[in-house]
Coordinates of C-alpha atoms in Angstrom, one line a residue:
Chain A
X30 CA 32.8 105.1 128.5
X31 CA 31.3 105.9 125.0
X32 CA 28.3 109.0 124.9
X33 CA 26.8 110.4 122.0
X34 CA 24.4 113.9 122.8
X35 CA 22.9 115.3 119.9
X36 CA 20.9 118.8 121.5
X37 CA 18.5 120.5 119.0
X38 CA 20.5 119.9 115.8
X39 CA 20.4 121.3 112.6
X40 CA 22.1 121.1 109.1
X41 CA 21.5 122.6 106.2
X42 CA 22.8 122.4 102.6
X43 CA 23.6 124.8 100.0
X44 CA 23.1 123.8 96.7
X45 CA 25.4 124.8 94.3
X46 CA 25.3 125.0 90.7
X47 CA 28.1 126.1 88.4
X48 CA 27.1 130.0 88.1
X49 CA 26.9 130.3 91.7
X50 CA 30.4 128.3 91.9
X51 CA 32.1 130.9 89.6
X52 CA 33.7 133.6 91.0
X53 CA 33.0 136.1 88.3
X54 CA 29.7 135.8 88.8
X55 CA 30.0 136.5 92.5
X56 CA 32.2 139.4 92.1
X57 CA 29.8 141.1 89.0
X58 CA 26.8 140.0 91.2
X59 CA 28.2 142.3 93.8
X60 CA 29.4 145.1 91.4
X61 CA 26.3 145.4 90.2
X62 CA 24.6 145.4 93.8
X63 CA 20.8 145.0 94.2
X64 CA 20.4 147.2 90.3
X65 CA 19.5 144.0 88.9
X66 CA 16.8 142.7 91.0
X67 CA 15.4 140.1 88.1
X68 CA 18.8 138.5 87.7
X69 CA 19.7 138.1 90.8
X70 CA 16.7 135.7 92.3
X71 CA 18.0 133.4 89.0
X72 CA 21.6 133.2 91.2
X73 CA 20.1 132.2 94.6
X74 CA 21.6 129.3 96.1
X75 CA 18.9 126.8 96.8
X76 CA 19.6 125.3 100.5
X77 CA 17.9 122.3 101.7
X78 CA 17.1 121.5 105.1
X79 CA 18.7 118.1 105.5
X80 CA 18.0 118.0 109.6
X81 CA 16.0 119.7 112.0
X82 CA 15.8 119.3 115.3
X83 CA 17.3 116.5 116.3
X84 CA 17.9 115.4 119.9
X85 CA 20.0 111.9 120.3
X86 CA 21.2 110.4 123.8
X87 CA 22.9 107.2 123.3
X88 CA 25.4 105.3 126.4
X89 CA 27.6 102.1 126.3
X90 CA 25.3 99.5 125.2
X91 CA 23.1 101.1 122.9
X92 CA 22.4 99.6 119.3
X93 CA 20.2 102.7 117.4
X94 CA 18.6 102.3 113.6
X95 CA 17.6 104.5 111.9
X96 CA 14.5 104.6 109.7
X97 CA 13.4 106.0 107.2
X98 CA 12.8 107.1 103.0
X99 CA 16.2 107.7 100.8
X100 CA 16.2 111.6 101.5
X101 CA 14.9 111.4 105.3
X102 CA 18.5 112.5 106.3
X103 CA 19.9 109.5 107.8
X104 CA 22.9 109.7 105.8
X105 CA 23.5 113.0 107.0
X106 CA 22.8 112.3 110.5
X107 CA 25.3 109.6 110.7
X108 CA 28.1 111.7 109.4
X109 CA 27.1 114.9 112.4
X110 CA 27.9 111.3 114.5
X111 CA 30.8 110.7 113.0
X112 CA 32.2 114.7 113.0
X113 CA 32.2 114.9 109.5
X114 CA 29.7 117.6 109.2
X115 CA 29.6 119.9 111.7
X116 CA 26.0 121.5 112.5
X117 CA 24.7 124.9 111.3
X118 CA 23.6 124.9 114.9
X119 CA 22.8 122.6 117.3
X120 CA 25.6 120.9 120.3
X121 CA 26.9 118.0 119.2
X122 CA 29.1 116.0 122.0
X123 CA 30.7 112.3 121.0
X124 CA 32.5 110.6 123.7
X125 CA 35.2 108.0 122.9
X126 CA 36.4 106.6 119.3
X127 CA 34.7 106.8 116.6
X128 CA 34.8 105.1 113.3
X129 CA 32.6 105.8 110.1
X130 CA 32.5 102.4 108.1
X131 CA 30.6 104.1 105.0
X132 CA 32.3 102.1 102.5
X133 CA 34.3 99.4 103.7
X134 CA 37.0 99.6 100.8
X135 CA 37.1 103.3 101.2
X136 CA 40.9 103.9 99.9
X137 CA 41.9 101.1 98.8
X138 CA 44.4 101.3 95.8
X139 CA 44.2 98.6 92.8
X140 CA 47.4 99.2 92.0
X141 CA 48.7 98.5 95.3
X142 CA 49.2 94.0 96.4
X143 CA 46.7 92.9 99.0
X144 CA 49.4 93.3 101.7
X145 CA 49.8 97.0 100.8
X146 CA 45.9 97.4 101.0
X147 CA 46.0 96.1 104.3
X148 CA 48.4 98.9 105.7
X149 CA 46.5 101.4 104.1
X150 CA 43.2 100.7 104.7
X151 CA 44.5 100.3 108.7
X152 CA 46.0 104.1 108.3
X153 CA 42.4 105.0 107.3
X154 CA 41.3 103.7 110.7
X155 CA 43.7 105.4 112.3
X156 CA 46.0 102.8 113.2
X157 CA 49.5 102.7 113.3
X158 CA 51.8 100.5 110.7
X159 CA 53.5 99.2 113.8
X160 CA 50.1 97.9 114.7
X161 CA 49.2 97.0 111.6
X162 CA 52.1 94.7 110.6
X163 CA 51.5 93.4 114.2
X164 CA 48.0 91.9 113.3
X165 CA 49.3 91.3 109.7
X166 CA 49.0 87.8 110.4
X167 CA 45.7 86.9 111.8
X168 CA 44.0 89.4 109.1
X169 CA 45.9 87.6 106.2
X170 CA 44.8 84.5 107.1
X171 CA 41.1 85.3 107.9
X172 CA 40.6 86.7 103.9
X173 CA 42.1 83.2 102.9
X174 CA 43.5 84.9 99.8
X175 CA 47.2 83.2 100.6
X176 CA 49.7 83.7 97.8
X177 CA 47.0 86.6 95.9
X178 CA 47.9 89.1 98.8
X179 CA 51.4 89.5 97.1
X180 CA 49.1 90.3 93.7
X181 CA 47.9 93.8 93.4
X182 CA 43.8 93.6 93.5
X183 CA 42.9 94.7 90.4
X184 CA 43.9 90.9 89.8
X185 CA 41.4 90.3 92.7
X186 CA 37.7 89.4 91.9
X187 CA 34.6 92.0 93.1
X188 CA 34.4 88.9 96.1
X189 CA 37.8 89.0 97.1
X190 CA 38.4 92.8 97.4
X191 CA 35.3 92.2 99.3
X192 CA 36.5 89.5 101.9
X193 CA 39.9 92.1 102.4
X194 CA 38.2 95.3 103.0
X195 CA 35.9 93.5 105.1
X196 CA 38.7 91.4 107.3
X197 CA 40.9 94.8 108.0
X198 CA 37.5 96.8 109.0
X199 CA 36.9 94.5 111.2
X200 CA 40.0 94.3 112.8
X201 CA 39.8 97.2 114.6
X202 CA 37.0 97.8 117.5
X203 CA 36.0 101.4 118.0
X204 CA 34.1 102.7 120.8
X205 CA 31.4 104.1 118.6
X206 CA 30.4 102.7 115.0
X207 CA 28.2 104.2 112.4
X208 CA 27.0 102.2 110.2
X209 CA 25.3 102.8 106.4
X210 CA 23.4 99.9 105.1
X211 CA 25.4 97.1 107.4
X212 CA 28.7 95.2 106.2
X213 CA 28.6 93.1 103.0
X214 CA 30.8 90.2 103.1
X215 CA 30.9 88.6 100.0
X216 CA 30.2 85.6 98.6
X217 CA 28.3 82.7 99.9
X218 CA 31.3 80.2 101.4
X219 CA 33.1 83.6 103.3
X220 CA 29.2 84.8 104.1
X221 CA 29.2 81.9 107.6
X222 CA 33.0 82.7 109.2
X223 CA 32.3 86.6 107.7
X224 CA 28.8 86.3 110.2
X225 CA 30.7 85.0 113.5
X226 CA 33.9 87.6 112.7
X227 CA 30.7 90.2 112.4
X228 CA 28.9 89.2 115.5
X229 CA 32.2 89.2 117.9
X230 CA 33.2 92.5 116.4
X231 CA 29.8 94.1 117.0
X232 CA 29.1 93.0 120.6
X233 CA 32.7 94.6 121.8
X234 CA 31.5 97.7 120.3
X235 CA 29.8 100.1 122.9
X236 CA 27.3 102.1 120.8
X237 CA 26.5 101.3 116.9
X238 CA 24.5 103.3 114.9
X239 CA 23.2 101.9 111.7
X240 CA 20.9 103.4 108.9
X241 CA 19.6 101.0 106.5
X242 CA 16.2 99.9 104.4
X243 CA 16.7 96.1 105.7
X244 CA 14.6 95.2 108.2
X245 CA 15.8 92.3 109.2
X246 CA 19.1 94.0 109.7
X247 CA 17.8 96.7 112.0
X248 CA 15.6 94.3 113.5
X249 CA 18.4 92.0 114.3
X250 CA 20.8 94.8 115.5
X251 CA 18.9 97.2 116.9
X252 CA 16.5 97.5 119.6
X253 CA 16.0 101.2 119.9
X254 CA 15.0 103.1 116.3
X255 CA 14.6 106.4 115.2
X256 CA 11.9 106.8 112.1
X257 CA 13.0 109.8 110.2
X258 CA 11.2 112.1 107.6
X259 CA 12.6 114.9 106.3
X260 CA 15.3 115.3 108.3
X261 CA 13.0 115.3 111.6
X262 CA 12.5 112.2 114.0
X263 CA 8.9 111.7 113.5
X264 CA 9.3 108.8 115.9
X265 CA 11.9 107.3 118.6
X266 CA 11.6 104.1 120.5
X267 CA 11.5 99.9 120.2
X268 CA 12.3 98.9 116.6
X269 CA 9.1 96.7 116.5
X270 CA 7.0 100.2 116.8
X271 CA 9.3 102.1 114.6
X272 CA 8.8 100.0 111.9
X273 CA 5.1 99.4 112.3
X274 CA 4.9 103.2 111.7
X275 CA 7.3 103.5 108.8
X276 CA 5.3 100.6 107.0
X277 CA 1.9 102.3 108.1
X278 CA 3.6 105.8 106.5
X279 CA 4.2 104.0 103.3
X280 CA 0.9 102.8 103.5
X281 CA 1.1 98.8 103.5
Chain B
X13 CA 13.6 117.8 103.3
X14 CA 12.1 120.9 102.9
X15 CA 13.9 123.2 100.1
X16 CA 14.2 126.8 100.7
X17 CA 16.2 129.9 99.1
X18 CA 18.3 132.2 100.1
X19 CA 20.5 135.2 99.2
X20 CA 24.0 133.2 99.0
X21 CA 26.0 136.3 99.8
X22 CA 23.9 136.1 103.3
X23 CA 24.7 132.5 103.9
X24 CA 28.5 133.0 103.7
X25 CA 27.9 135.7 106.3
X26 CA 26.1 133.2 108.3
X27 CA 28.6 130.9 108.3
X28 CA 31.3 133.1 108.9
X29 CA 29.7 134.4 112.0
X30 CA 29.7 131.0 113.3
X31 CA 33.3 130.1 112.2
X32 CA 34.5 133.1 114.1
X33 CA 34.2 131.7 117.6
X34 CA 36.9 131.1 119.8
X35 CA 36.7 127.2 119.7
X36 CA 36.7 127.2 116.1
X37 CA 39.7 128.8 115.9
X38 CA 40.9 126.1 118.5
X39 CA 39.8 123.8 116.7
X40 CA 41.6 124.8 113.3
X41 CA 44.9 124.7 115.4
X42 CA 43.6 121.0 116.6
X43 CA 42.8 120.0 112.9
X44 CA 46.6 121.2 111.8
X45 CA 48.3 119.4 114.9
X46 CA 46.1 116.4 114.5
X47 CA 46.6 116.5 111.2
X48 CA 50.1 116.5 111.4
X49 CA 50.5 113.5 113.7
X50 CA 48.9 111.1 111.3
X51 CA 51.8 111.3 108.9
X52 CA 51.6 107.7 108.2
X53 CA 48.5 108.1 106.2
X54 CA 49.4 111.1 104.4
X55 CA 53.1 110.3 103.6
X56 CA 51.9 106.7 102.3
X57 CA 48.7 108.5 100.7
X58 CA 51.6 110.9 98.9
X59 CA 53.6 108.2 97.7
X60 CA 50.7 106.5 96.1
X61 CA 50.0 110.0 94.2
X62 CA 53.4 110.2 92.7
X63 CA 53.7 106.4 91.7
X64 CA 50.1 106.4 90.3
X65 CA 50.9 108.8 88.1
X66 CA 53.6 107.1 86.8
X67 CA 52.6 103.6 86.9
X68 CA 54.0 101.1 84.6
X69 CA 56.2 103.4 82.7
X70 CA 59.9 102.4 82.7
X71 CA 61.7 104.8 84.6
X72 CA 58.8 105.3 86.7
X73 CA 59.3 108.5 88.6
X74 CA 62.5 109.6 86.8
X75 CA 60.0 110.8 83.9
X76 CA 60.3 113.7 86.8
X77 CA 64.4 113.7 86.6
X78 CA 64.4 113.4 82.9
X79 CA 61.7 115.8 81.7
X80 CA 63.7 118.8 83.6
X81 CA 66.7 117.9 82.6
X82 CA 65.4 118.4 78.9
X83 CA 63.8 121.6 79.6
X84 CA 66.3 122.9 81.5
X85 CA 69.3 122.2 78.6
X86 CA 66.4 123.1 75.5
X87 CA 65.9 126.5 77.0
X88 CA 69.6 127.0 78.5
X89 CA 71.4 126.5 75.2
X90 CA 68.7 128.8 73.5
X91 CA 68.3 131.7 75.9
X92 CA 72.0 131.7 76.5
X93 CA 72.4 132.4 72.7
X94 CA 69.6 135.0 72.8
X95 CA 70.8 136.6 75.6
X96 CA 74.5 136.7 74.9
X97 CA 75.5 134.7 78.1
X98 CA 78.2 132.6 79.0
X99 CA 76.9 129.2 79.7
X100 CA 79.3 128.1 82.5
X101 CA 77.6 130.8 84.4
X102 CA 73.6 130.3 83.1
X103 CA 73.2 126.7 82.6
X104 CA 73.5 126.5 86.8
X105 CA 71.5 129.4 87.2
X106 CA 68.7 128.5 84.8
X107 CA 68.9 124.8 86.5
X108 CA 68.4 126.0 89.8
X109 CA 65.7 128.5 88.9
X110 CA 64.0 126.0 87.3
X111 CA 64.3 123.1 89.8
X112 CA 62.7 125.5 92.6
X113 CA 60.0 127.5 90.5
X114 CA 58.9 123.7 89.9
X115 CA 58.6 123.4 93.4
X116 CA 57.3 126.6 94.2
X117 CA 54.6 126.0 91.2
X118 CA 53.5 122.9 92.7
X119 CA 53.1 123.8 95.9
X120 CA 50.7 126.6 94.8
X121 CA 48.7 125.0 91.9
X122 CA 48.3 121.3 93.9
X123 CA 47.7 123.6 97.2
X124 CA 44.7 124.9 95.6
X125 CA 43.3 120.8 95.0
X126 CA 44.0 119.7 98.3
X127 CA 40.2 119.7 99.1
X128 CA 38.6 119.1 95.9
X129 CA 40.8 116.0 94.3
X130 CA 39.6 114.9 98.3
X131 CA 36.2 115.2 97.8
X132 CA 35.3 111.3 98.4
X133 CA 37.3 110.8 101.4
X134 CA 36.4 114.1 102.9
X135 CA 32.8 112.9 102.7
X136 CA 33.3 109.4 104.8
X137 CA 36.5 110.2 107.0
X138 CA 36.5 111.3 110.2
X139 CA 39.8 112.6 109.4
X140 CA 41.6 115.8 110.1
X141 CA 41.1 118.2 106.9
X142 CA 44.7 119.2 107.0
X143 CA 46.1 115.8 106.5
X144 CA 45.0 116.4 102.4
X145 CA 47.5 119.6 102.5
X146 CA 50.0 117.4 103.9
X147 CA 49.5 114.7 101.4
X148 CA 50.0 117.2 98.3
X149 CA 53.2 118.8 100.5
X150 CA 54.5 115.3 100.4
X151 CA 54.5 114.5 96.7
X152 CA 55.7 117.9 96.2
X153 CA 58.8 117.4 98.1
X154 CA 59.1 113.9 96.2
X155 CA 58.7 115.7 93.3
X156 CA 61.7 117.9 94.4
X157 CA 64.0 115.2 95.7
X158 CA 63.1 113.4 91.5
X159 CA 64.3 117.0 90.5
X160 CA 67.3 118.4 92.4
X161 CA 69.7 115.6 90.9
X162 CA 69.5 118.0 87.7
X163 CA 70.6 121.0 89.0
X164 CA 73.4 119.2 91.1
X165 CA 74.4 117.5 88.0
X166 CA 74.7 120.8 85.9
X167 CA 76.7 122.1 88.9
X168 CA 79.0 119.6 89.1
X169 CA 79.7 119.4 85.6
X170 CA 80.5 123.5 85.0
X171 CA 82.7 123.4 88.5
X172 CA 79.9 125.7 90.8
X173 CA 81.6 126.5 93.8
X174 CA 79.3 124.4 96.3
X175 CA 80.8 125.6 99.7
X176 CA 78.8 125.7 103.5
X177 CA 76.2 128.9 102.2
X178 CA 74.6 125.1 101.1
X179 CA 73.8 124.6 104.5
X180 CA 71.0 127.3 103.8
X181 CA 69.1 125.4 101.5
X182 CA 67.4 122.9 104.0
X183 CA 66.4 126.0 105.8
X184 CA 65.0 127.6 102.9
X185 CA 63.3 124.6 102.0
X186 CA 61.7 124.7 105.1
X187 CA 60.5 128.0 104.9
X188 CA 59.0 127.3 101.5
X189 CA 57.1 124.4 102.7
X190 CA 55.6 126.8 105.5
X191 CA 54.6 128.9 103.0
X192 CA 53.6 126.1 100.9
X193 CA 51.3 124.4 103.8
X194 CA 49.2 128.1 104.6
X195 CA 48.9 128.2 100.3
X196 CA 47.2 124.7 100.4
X197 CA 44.5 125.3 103.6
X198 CA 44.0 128.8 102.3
X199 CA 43.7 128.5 98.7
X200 CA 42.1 124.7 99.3
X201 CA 39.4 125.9 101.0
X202 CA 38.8 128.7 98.7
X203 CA 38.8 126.3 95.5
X204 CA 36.4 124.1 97.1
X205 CA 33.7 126.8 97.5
X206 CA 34.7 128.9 94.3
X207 CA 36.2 126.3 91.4
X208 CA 37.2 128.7 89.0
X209 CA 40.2 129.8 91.4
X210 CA 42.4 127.0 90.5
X211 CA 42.3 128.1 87.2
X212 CA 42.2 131.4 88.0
X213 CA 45.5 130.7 90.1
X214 CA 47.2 128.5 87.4
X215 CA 46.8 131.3 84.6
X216 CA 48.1 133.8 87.4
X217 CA 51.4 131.5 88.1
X218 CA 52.1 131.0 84.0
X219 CA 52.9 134.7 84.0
X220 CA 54.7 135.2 87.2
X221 CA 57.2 132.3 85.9
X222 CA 58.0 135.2 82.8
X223 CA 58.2 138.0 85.6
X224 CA 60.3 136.4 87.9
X225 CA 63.9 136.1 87.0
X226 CA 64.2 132.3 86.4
X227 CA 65.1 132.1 82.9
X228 CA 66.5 136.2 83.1
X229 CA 69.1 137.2 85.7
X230 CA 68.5 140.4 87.7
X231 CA 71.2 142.1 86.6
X232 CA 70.2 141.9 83.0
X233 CA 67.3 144.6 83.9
X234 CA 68.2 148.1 83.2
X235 CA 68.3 149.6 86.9
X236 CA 67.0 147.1 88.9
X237 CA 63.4 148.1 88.5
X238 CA 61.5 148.3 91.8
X239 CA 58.5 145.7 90.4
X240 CA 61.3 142.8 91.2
X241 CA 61.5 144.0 94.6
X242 CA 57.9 144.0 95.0
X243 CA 57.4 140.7 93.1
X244 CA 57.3 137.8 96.0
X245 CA 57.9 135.2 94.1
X246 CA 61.5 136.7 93.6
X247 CA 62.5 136.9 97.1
X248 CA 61.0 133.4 97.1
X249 CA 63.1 132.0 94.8
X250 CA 66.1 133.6 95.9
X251 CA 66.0 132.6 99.6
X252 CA 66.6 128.9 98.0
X253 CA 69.0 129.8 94.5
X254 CA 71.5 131.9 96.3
X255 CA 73.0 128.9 98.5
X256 CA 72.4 126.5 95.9
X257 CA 75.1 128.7 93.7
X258 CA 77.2 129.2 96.5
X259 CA 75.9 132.9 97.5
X260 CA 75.7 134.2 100.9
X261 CA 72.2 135.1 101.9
X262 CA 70.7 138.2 101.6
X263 CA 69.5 139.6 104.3
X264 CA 66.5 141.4 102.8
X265 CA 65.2 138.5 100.8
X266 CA 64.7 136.6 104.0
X267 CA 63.3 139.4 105.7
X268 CA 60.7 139.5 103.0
X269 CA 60.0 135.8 103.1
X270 CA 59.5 136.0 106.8
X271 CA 57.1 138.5 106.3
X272 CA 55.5 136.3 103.8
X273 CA 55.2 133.7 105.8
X274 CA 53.6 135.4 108.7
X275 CA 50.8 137.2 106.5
X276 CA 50.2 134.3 104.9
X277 CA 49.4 132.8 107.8
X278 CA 47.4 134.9 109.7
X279 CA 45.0 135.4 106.6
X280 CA 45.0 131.4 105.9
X281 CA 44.6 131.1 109.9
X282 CA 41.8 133.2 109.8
X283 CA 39.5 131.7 106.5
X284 CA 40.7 128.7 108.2
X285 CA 38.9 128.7 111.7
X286 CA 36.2 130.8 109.8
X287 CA 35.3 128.0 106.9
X288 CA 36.5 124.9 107.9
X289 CA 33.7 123.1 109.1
X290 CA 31.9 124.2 105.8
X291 CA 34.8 122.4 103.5
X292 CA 32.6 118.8 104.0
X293 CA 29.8 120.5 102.4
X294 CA 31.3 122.1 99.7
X295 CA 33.4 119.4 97.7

């Protein structure tokens, strides 16, 4: 049983720049208390409100996209899911495991042969290498790379790092995935088996979360959307709606 | 987005008023066990430091072995000549000193880049925070295991008498790794939000390696001033040199360490439930 409850959720940023990073300039900021009004508004740290608001229910089953402009705070909203940014306030309550799949080659070492990427990228998803070398095998042979896996991948072309990250992430099904802009599988030959590995990986999943611009994608994936703008849900319901909207709010 | 300002002084208040809660200081133990039990990732993530930096060189990680056991026979010969000693009783010395103020320098100067040299996978990782303290423990103590072969060459060549007080050195590696894990969440976290205390930190650690009796013995101070006493980097040192050169323990050197250790950790324990959660945001 996978559950996601998001309950009135909020995150904010602080900006920093490098005066406000420095420590001197903390410590002579205090020193010199509030003496020095006109200097001190030049050292506020500018915060932006990246959500507000936001109330999310989502049960086994549930397939969400989220809409919206670069800046609406759907990147930031997927990583509250994912527990890597924990609200200013707000409850936050994920139920079951939960993997982030930001960047699919997240980790992966150029140094290191295909083999050795394999392990590692698994011990980013939390696997064990006992597990890892167990599905050594079927993951090796689904990248096709054959005798290059020995190779270390800075050997390996953009397409072939591509086809490795993509077969170990997908190795592994998580109770909950978040998504950022879909998976990218390569090149054109990979793109058909890359599609089927996708589609049985995806439907074992119990809730996905995606954020992307395609519509086709979220279309495809999703049938419940949330249209964000920023960082509030201006709408939540069937894609087909959501979409109408975001379209109408960029005025095609 | 909407973009407001306010007094950052405040904000820090804020977000230590949240931090202090009960369940975030349960969850800062959670973070350090959890952390701990994904030692796969952060041993193999530790290996892959210490080989990248030495990547395609010939002696690979042995640059490590070699480059002490330069420094440690340049300045032995020399400072034995300036300070009158006899080397068959230095040479050791100034190898161990050296070998653990290495260690002890590292854990303090990478502790405070735990988070920061993080910063990417921090940002998409779902992972424990403490598992990037871990990571820098782990090249530390490869770093060590590159560097201890000097020292036990050195001894064995001038005839140290390596007897069962070496049984104290695991121990006292242990305890300096204790230390060395509170240094890296404590001084991590405070790097991340304020990046001029790594430098701050490195410039502070230059001058305790003059202070500290590494390349000086204790005895060569007049009276046994009180400031090596009160210098914890001393007792820190000791805790480890003593057994290596075949000294019993002292007592109040371990006393002092244990103190150390539990200070250490009540004040990392504390910025640590209190900031965590902010870490993500600040690298």
């Amino acid at each position: 049983m996978a559950s996601i409850t998001l309950e009135n959720v909020s995150v904010s940023f602080p900006v920093y720049s490098a005066s406000t990073r420095s420590l001197k300039n903390r410590l002579i900021q205090s020193a010199t208390g509030g003496q020095i009004r006109a200097d001190t508004v030049s050292q506020r740290i500018s915060v932006v409100q990246a959500l507000q608001d936001i109330n999310i229910t989502l049960e086994d089953g549930d397939r969400l996209g989220l809409i919206g402009h670069n800046g609406a705070g759907k990147t930031t909203l997927l990583r509250v899911l994912g527990g890597i940014y924990e609200p200013n306030s707000g409850r936050v309550e994920v139920q079951g495991s939960t993997v982030p799949l930001f960047d699919i080659a997240l980790g992966m070492n150029q140094e290191s042969t295909g083999y050795e990427n394999i392990v590692l990228r698994g011990l980013f998803l939390g696997l064990s290498r006992k597990k890892i070398h167990a599905m050594m095998d079927e993951i090796a042979e689904f990248t096709e790379l054959g005798d290059f896996l020995d190779l270390p991948i800075r050997t390996y072309s953009a397409g072939m790092q591509m086809r490795l990250a993509f077969a170990v992430s997908t190795s592994v099904v998580p109770d909950i995935l978040l998504l950022d802009e879909g998976i990218g599988a390569g090149d054109a030959s990979f793109l058909h088996k890359a599609r089927e590995r996708l589609e049985r990986f995806t439907e074992r999943v119990s809730i996905i979360v995606l954020s992307s611009h395609s519509e086709d994608l979220v279309r495809s994936m999703c049938s419940k959307s949330l249209l964000m703008e920023h960082g509030r849900v201006v709408f939540a319901g069937p894609t087909d709606e959501a979409l109408e909207r975001y379209r109408a709010m960029r005025g095609w | 987005m909407s973009t407001d300002t306010q007094h950052g002084e405040s904000s820090l208040l804020i977000q230590l008023q949240h931090g202090l809660k009960r369940e975030q200081f349960e969850r800062a133990l959670h973070d350090i066990r959890t952390g701990w039990k994904r030692r796969e990732l952060w041993m193999t993530l530790g290996l892959q430091d210490v080989r990248q930096r030495y990547r395609r060189s010939k002696l690979g990680p042995f640059w490590i072995t070699l480059s002490m056991a330069i420094m440690v026979l340049a300045l032995g010969l020399l400072y034995g000549q300036i300070f009158g000693q006899d080397l068959h009783d230095y040479l050791p010395f100034l190898a161990a000193g050296f070998v653990i103020w290495g260690l002890i320098a590292s854990l303090v100067n990478d502790g405070c880049q735990s988070f920061i040299l993080a910063e990417g996978m921090i940002r998409q990782l779902n992972a424990p925070l403490s598992i990037y303290a871990y990571r820098g423990l782990w090249s530390t103590l490869i770093a060590f295991a590159h560097n201890i072969w000097v020292f036990l060459g050195v001894a064995l060549w001038f005839g140290v008498d390596l007897n069962w007080n070496l049984l104290w050195v695991p121990v006292a590696l242990l305890m300096l790794f204790l230390n060395g894990l509170w240094m890296a969440l404590f001084l991590g976290l405070l790097s991340a939000r304020f990046r001029d205390v790594p430098l701050i930190i490195g410039s502070v650690v230059q001058v305790l390696f003059f202070i500290t009796p590494v390349i000086w013995k204790p005895d060569m101070l007049p009276g046994r001033a009180l400031w090596l006493d009160l210098n914890p980097f001393y007792h820190l040192v000791e805790i480890m040199r003593a057994p290596l050169l075949g000294q019993p323990p002292v007592l109040g050197n371990w006393l002092t360490v244990i103190a150390i250790t539990i200070i250490g950790w009540a004040v990392a324990l504390f910025f640590y439930s209190a900031y965590r959660w902010r870490v993500a945001y600040w690298v």
